[in-house]
PDB file of C-alpha atoms in Angstrom:
ATOM      1  CA  MET Q   1     -14.639  25.581  42.988  1.00  0.00           C
ATOM      2  CA  ASP Q   2     -12.788  28.790  43.224  1.00  0.00           C
ATOM      3  CA  VAL Q   3      -9.174  28.760  41.534  1.00  0.00           C
ATOM      4  CA  LEU Q   4      -7.893  31.307  43.887  1.00  0.00           C
ATOM      5  CA  ASP Q   5      -8.931  29.557  47.158  1.00  0.00           C
ATOM      6  CA  PRO Q   6      -5.823  27.680  48.368  1.00  0.00           C
ATOM      7  CA  GLU Q   7      -8.065  25.390  50.616  1.00  0.00           C
ATOM      8  CA  ASP Q   8      -9.875  23.923  47.514  1.00  0.00           C
ATOM      9  CA  ASN Q   9      -7.142  22.010  45.897  1.00  0.00           C
ATOM     10  CA  GLY Q  10      -8.785  18.672  46.044  1.00  0.00           C
ATOM     11  CA  TYR Q  11      -8.880  16.422  43.086  1.00  0.00           C
ATOM     12  CA  GLU Q  12     -11.710  14.214  44.254  1.00  0.00           C
ATOM     13  CA  ASP Q  13     -13.916  15.400  41.488  1.00  0.00           C
ATOM     14  CA  TYR Q  14     -11.446  14.078  38.899  1.00  0.00           C
ATOM     15  CA  TYR Q  15     -11.104  10.696  40.414  1.00  0.00           C
ATOM     16  CA  ASN Q  16     -14.559   9.567  40.882  1.00  0.00           C
ATOM     17  CA  ALA Q  17     -14.785   5.981  40.345  1.00  0.00           C
ATOM     18  CA  GLU Q  18     -18.488   6.072  39.467  1.00  0.00           C
ATOM     19  CA  GLY Q  19     -17.984   8.240  36.477  1.00  0.00           C
ATOM     20  CA  LEU Q  20     -15.317   5.825  34.943  1.00  0.00           C
ATOM     21  CA  GLU Q  21     -17.754   3.605  33.535  1.00  0.00           C
ATOM     22  CA  ASP Q  22     -18.999   6.062  31.014  1.00  0.00           C
ATOM     23  CA  PHE Q  23     -15.600   6.173  29.550  1.00  0.00           C
ATOM     24  CA  GLY Q  24     -13.854   3.720  27.243  1.00  0.00           C
ATOM     25  CA  LEU Q  25     -12.685   3.228  23.788  1.00  0.00           C
ATOM     26  CA  CYS Q  26     -14.628   4.973  21.193  1.00  0.00           C
ATOM     27  CA  LYS Q  27     -16.811   2.599  19.074  1.00  0.00           C
ATOM     28  CA  LYS Q  28     -17.055   4.834  16.123  1.00  0.00           C
ATOM     29  CA  THR Q  29     -19.745   2.647  14.589  1.00  0.00           C
ATOM     30  CA  HIS Q  30     -20.754   5.474  12.184  1.00  0.00           C
ATOM     31  CA  VAL Q  31     -17.139   5.749  10.748  1.00  0.00           C
ATOM     32  CA  LYS Q  32     -17.188   1.859  10.347  1.00  0.00           C
ATOM     33  CA  GLU Q  33     -20.582   1.945   8.549  1.00  0.00           C
ATOM     34  CA  PHE Q  34     -19.371   4.804   6.113  1.00  0.00           C
ATOM     35  CA  SER Q  35     -16.199   2.891   5.457  1.00  0.00           C
ATOM     36  CA  ASN Q  36     -18.048  -0.387   4.774  1.00  0.00           C
ATOM     37  CA  ALA Q  37     -20.216   1.548   2.087  1.00  0.00           C
ATOM     38  CA  PHE Q  38     -17.482   3.849   0.696  1.00  0.00           C
ATOM     39  CA  LEU Q  39     -14.383   1.923   0.439  1.00  0.00           C
ATOM     40  CA  PRO Q  40     -15.842  -0.907  -1.634  1.00  0.00           C
ATOM     41  CA  VAL Q  41     -17.217   1.555  -4.016  1.00  0.00           C
ATOM     42  CA  PHE Q  42     -14.032   3.767  -4.177  1.00  0.00           C
ATOM     43  CA  TYR Q  43     -11.857   0.519  -4.668  1.00  0.00           C
ATOM     44  CA  SER Q  44     -13.976  -0.748  -7.412  1.00  0.00           C
ATOM     45  CA  ILE Q  45     -14.006   2.521  -9.369  1.00  0.00           C
ATOM     46  CA  THR Q  46     -10.396   2.883  -8.922  1.00  0.00           C
ATOM     47  CA  CYS Q  47      -9.910  -0.835 -10.040  1.00  0.00           C
ATOM     48  CA  ALA Q  48     -11.938  -0.333 -13.213  1.00  0.00           C
ATOM     49  CA  LEU Q  49     -10.221   2.956 -14.139  1.00  0.00           C
ATOM     50  CA  SER Q  50      -6.827   1.511 -13.611  1.00  0.00           C
ATOM     51  CA  ILE Q  51      -7.389  -1.480 -15.681  1.00  0.00           C
ATOM     52  CA  ILE Q  52      -8.606   0.646 -18.520  1.00  0.00           C
ATOM     53  CA  ALA Q  53      -5.826   3.068 -18.193  1.00  0.00           C
ATOM     54  CA  ASN Q  54      -2.949   0.418 -17.781  1.00  0.00           C
ATOM     55  CA  LEU Q  55      -4.180  -1.868 -20.528  1.00  0.00           C
ATOM     56  CA  THR Q  56      -4.415   1.108 -22.953  1.00  0.00           C
ATOM     57  CA  LEU Q  57      -0.908   2.127 -22.150  1.00  0.00           C
ATOM     58  CA  LEU Q  58       0.225  -1.494 -22.497  1.00  0.00           C
ATOM     59  CA  ILE Q  59      -1.488  -1.878 -25.753  1.00  0.00           C
ATOM     60  CA  LEU Q  60       0.157   1.445 -26.983  1.00  0.00           C
ATOM     61  CA  PHE Q  61       3.571   0.269 -25.945  1.00  0.00           C
ATOM     62  CA  ILE Q  62       3.174  -2.885 -27.826  1.00  0.00           C
ATOM     63  CA  LYS Q  63       1.443  -1.318 -30.890  1.00  0.00           C
ATOM     64  CA  TYR Q  64       4.011   1.517 -31.441  1.00  0.00           C
ATOM     65  CA  LYS Q  65       7.076  -0.824 -30.686  1.00  0.00           C
ATOM     66  CA  THR Q  66       8.016   1.501 -27.685  1.00  0.00           C
ATOM     67  CA  LEU Q  67       9.222  -1.221 -25.618  1.00  0.00           C
ATOM     68  CA  ARG Q  68      12.615   0.326 -25.602  1.00  0.00           C
ATOM     69  CA  LYS Q  69      11.336   2.643 -22.933  1.00  0.00           C
ATOM     70  CA  VAL Q  70      11.637  -0.247 -20.244  1.00  0.00           C
ATOM     71  CA  LEU Q  71      10.955   1.628 -17.166  1.00  0.00           C
ATOM     72  CA  PRO Q  72       7.635   3.075 -18.047  1.00  0.00           C
ATOM     73  CA  LEU Q  73       6.608  -0.434 -19.176  1.00  0.00           C
ATOM     74  CA  HIS Q  74       7.484  -1.869 -15.726  1.00  0.00           C
ATOM     75  CA  MET Q  75       5.669   1.043 -14.094  1.00  0.00           C
ATOM     76  CA  VAL Q  76       2.594  -0.117 -15.969  1.00  0.00           C
ATOM     77  CA  ILE Q  77       3.025  -3.743 -14.895  1.00  0.00           C
ATOM     78  CA  SER Q  78       3.594  -2.696 -11.273  1.00  0.00           C
ATOM     79  CA  ASP Q  79       0.214  -0.524 -11.455  1.00  0.00           C
ATOM     80  CA  ILE Q  80      -1.417  -3.613 -12.921  1.00  0.00           C
ATOM     81  CA  LEU Q  81      -0.237  -5.762  -9.973  1.00  0.00           C
ATOM     82  CA  PHE Q  82      -1.724  -3.186  -7.607  1.00  0.00           C
ATOM     83  CA  THR Q  83      -5.061  -3.251  -9.503  1.00  0.00           C
ATOM     84  CA  LEU Q  84      -5.125  -6.975  -9.233  1.00  0.00           C
ATOM     85  CA  SER Q  85      -5.119  -6.709  -5.504  1.00  0.00           C
ATOM     86  CA  LEU Q  86      -7.919  -4.065  -5.082  1.00  0.00           C
ATOM     87  CA  PRO Q  87     -11.116  -6.383  -5.516  1.00  0.00           C
ATOM     88  CA  PHE Q  88      -9.740  -8.348  -2.621  1.00  0.00           C
ATOM     89  CA  TRP Q  89      -9.336  -5.166  -0.445  1.00  0.00           C
ATOM     90  CA  ALA Q  90     -12.714  -4.147  -1.658  1.00  0.00           C
ATOM     91  CA  VAL Q  91     -14.612  -7.170  -0.313  1.00  0.00           C
ATOM     92  CA  TYR Q  92     -12.448  -6.969   2.863  1.00  0.00           C
ATOM     93  CA  ALA Q  93     -13.471  -3.490   3.371  1.00  0.00           C
ATOM     94  CA  SER Q  94     -17.151  -4.188   2.971  1.00  0.00           C
ATOM     95  CA  SER Q  95     -17.202  -6.999   5.752  1.00  0.00           C
ATOM     96  CA  GLU Q  96     -14.264  -9.089   6.802  1.00  0.00           C
ATOM     97  CA  TRP Q  97     -11.547 -11.262   5.254  1.00  0.00           C
ATOM     98  CA  ILE Q  98     -13.195 -14.340   3.703  1.00  0.00           C
ATOM     99  CA  PHE Q  99     -10.485 -15.617   1.454  1.00  0.00           C
ATOM    100  CA  GLY Q 100      -8.491 -17.602   4.015  1.00  0.00           C
ATOM    101  CA  ASP Q 101      -4.800 -17.253   5.483  1.00  0.00           C
ATOM    102  CA  PRO Q 102      -2.841 -18.273   2.180  1.00  0.00           C
ATOM    103  CA  SER Q 103      -4.594 -15.540   0.092  1.00  0.00           C
ATOM    104  CA  CYS Q 104      -4.142 -13.092   3.018  1.00  0.00           C
ATOM    105  CA  LYS Q 105      -0.416 -13.684   2.423  1.00  0.00           C
ATOM    106  CA  VAL Q 106      -0.431 -13.773  -1.244  1.00  0.00           C
ATOM    107  CA  ILE Q 107      -2.542 -10.701  -1.730  1.00  0.00           C
ATOM    108  CA  SER Q 108      -0.444  -8.667   0.744  1.00  0.00           C
ATOM    109  CA  LEU Q 109       2.667  -9.875  -0.983  1.00  0.00           C
ATOM    110  CA  VAL Q 110       1.289  -8.640  -4.427  1.00  0.00           C
ATOM    111  CA  TYR Q 111       0.184  -5.325  -2.747  1.00  0.00           C
ATOM    112  CA  MET Q 112       3.411  -4.753  -1.157  1.00  0.00           C
ATOM    113  CA  VAL Q 113       5.491  -5.666  -4.302  1.00  0.00           C
ATOM    114  CA  SER Q 114       3.488  -3.372  -6.246  1.00  0.00           C
ATOM    115  CA  LEU Q 115       3.846  -0.585  -3.647  1.00  0.00           C
ATOM    116  CA  TYR Q 116       7.584  -0.962  -3.373  1.00  0.00           C
ATOM    117  CA  SER Q 117       8.170  -1.411  -7.212  1.00  0.00           C
ATOM    118  CA  SER Q 118       6.082   1.695  -8.085  1.00  0.00           C
ATOM    119  CA  ASN Q 119       8.208   3.858  -5.762  1.00  0.00           C
ATOM    120  CA  LEU Q 120      11.412   2.402  -6.828  1.00  0.00           C
ATOM    121  CA  PHE Q 121      10.513   2.841 -10.556  1.00  0.00           C
ATOM    122  CA  VAL Q 122       9.794   6.432  -9.995  1.00  0.00           C
ATOM    123  CA  ALA Q 123      13.194   6.828  -8.343  1.00  0.00           C
ATOM    124  CA  SER Q 124      14.785   4.883 -11.112  1.00  0.00           C
ATOM    125  CA  GLN Q 125      13.264   7.133 -13.668  1.00  0.00           C
ATOM    126  CA  SER Q 126      14.559  10.082 -11.779  1.00  0.00           C
ATOM    127  CA  LEU Q 127      17.959   8.571 -11.629  1.00  0.00           C
ATOM    128  CA  GLN Q 128      17.892   7.783 -15.266  1.00  0.00           C
ATOM    129  CA  ARG Q 129      16.936  11.335 -16.113  1.00  0.00           C
ATOM    130  CA  PHE Q 130      19.692  12.627 -14.018  1.00  0.00           C
ATOM    131  CA  LEU Q 131      22.331  10.362 -15.745  1.00  0.00           C
ATOM    132  CA  ASP Q 132      21.014  11.300 -19.119  1.00  0.00           C
ATOM    133  CA  THR Q 133      21.540  14.935 -18.431  1.00  0.00           C
ATOM    134  CA  ALA Q 134      24.749  14.759 -16.611  1.00  0.00           C
ATOM    135  CA  TYR Q 135      26.389  12.553 -19.118  1.00  0.00           C
ATOM    136  CA  VAL Q 136      24.781  13.888 -22.281  1.00  0.00           C
ATOM    137  CA  VAL Q 137      28.214  14.368 -24.028  1.00  0.00           C
ATOM    138  CA  SER Q 138      28.931  10.622 -24.269  1.00  0.00           C
ATOM    139  CA  THR Q 139      26.252   8.803 -26.183  1.00  0.00           C
ATOM    140  CA  THR Q 140      28.341   5.474 -25.921  1.00  0.00           C
ATOM    141  CA  SER Q 141      28.883   5.518 -22.141  1.00  0.00           C
ATOM    142  CA  ILE Q 142      27.707   2.922 -19.767  1.00  0.00           C
ATOM    143  CA  PHE Q 143      25.054   5.420 -18.440  1.00  0.00           C
ATOM    144  CA  ASN Q 144      23.198   5.428 -21.868  1.00  0.00           C
ATOM    145  CA  SER Q 145      22.829   1.919 -22.495  1.00  0.00           C
ATOM    146  CA  PRO Q 146      19.657  -0.304 -22.653  1.00  0.00           C
ATOM    147  CA  LYS Q 147      21.510  -2.839 -20.403  1.00  0.00           C
ATOM    148  CA  ARG Q 148      21.481  -0.259 -17.818  1.00  0.00           C
ATOM    149  CA  ASN Q 149      17.620  -0.085 -17.922  1.00  0.00           C
ATOM    150  CA  ILE Q 150      17.192  -3.793 -17.734  1.00  0.00           C
ATOM    151  CA  ILE Q 151      19.595  -4.086 -14.837  1.00  0.00           C
ATOM    152  CA  MET Q 152      17.708  -1.198 -12.940  1.00  0.00           C
ATOM    153  CA  CYS Q 153      14.389  -3.076 -13.698  1.00  0.00           C
ATOM    154  CA  ILE Q 154      15.791  -6.330 -12.350  1.00  0.00           C
ATOM    155  CA  LEU Q 155      17.161  -4.599  -9.323  1.00  0.00           C
ATOM    156  CA  VAL Q 156      13.803  -2.826  -8.638  1.00  0.00           C
ATOM    157  CA  TRP Q 157      11.817  -6.208  -8.797  1.00  0.00           C
ATOM    158  CA  LEU Q 158      14.417  -8.020  -6.665  1.00  0.00           C
ATOM    159  CA  PHE Q 159      14.283  -5.434  -3.967  1.00  0.00           C
ATOM    160  CA  SER Q 160      10.537  -5.123  -4.138  1.00  0.00           C
ATOM    161  CA  VAL Q 161      10.124  -8.836  -3.701  1.00  0.00           C
ATOM    162  CA  LEU Q 162      12.752  -8.846  -0.805  1.00  0.00           C
ATOM    163  CA  GLY Q 163      11.241  -6.011   0.900  1.00  0.00           C
ATOM    164  CA  ALA Q 164       7.543  -7.495   0.529  1.00  0.00           C
ATOM    165  CA  ALA Q 165       8.609 -10.990   1.652  1.00  0.00           C
ATOM    166  CA  ALA Q 166      10.057  -9.462   5.067  1.00  0.00           C
ATOM    167  CA  HIS Q 167       6.685  -7.605   5.317  1.00  0.00           C
ATOM    168  CA  VAL Q 168       4.536 -10.632   4.355  1.00  0.00           C
ATOM    169  CA  SER Q 169       6.256 -12.950   6.887  1.00  0.00           C
ATOM    170  CA  PHE Q 170       4.141 -11.054   9.615  1.00  0.00           C
ATOM    171  CA  VAL Q 171       0.873 -10.984   7.857  1.00  0.00           C
ATOM    172  CA  GLU Q 172      -1.757 -13.523   8.780  1.00  0.00           C
ATOM    173  CA  MET Q 173      -5.499 -14.011   9.015  1.00  0.00           C
ATOM    174  CA  GLN Q 174      -6.814 -13.647  12.559  1.00  0.00           C
ATOM    175  CA  LYS Q 175     -10.250 -13.623  14.412  1.00  0.00           C
ATOM    176  CA  PHE Q 176     -10.778 -10.183  16.062  1.00  0.00           C
ATOM    177  CA  HIS Q 177     -14.141  -9.331  17.691  1.00  0.00           C
ATOM    178  CA  GLU Q 178     -15.895 -12.210  15.899  1.00  0.00           C
ATOM    179  CA  GLN Q 179     -14.486 -11.175  12.514  1.00  0.00           C
ATOM    180  CA  TYR Q 180     -11.642 -12.369  10.394  1.00  0.00           C
ATOM    181  CA  ILE Q 181      -9.132  -9.820   9.587  1.00  0.00           C
ATOM    182  CA  CYS Q 182      -5.987  -9.929   7.506  1.00  0.00           C
ATOM    183  CA  THR Q 183      -3.297  -8.108   9.434  1.00  0.00           C
ATOM    184  CA  HIS Q 184       0.107  -8.139  10.888  1.00  0.00           C
ATOM    185  CA  HIS Q 185       0.889 -10.261  13.880  1.00  0.00           C
ATOM    186  CA  PHE Q 186       4.056 -10.045  15.682  1.00  0.00           C
ATOM    187  CA  ASN Q 187       4.596 -12.939  18.093  1.00  0.00           C
ATOM    188  CA  ASP Q 188       6.211 -12.352  21.529  1.00  0.00           C
ATOM    189  CA  LYS Q 189       7.970 -15.668  21.061  1.00  0.00           C
TER     190      LYS Q 189
END
């Protein structure tokens, strides 16, 4: 086919119906096999390291009576919540969701609450540092009170649970290609 030949502008080579049978969605079986082997190991190692690190921090907070630092304590609790969901995701990554529909919702709720709360606690800590530096002159102001930290933590957990509840209302266990999956399902109703 010569590009400069104006008479050879046919597209019949592109629309050959016989060749369409060779095309379709990629199966990517090698990627699935790799993820079935890699993700459970990765989640297990992450879970073990997270349990060790966060329990160590929790023990140090209690031992040295540094519970006045409320935000780091709640960040550790948020990380522990995330860690509690990892074994379930490890089993799910190795095969399919075997825990049933109620646990699909509960584990997704725990995962999402920990995700939202950890991000909001980092933002709260940044806000706290800003307020501490911006209002350093007044040590008795409302910005420098333990009540502020407690109120921040209550608000973070409240927003995290509300955000996760909205998310979890669409999560359910479904059968997909002969396997059970824990995924979002948006009804067309």
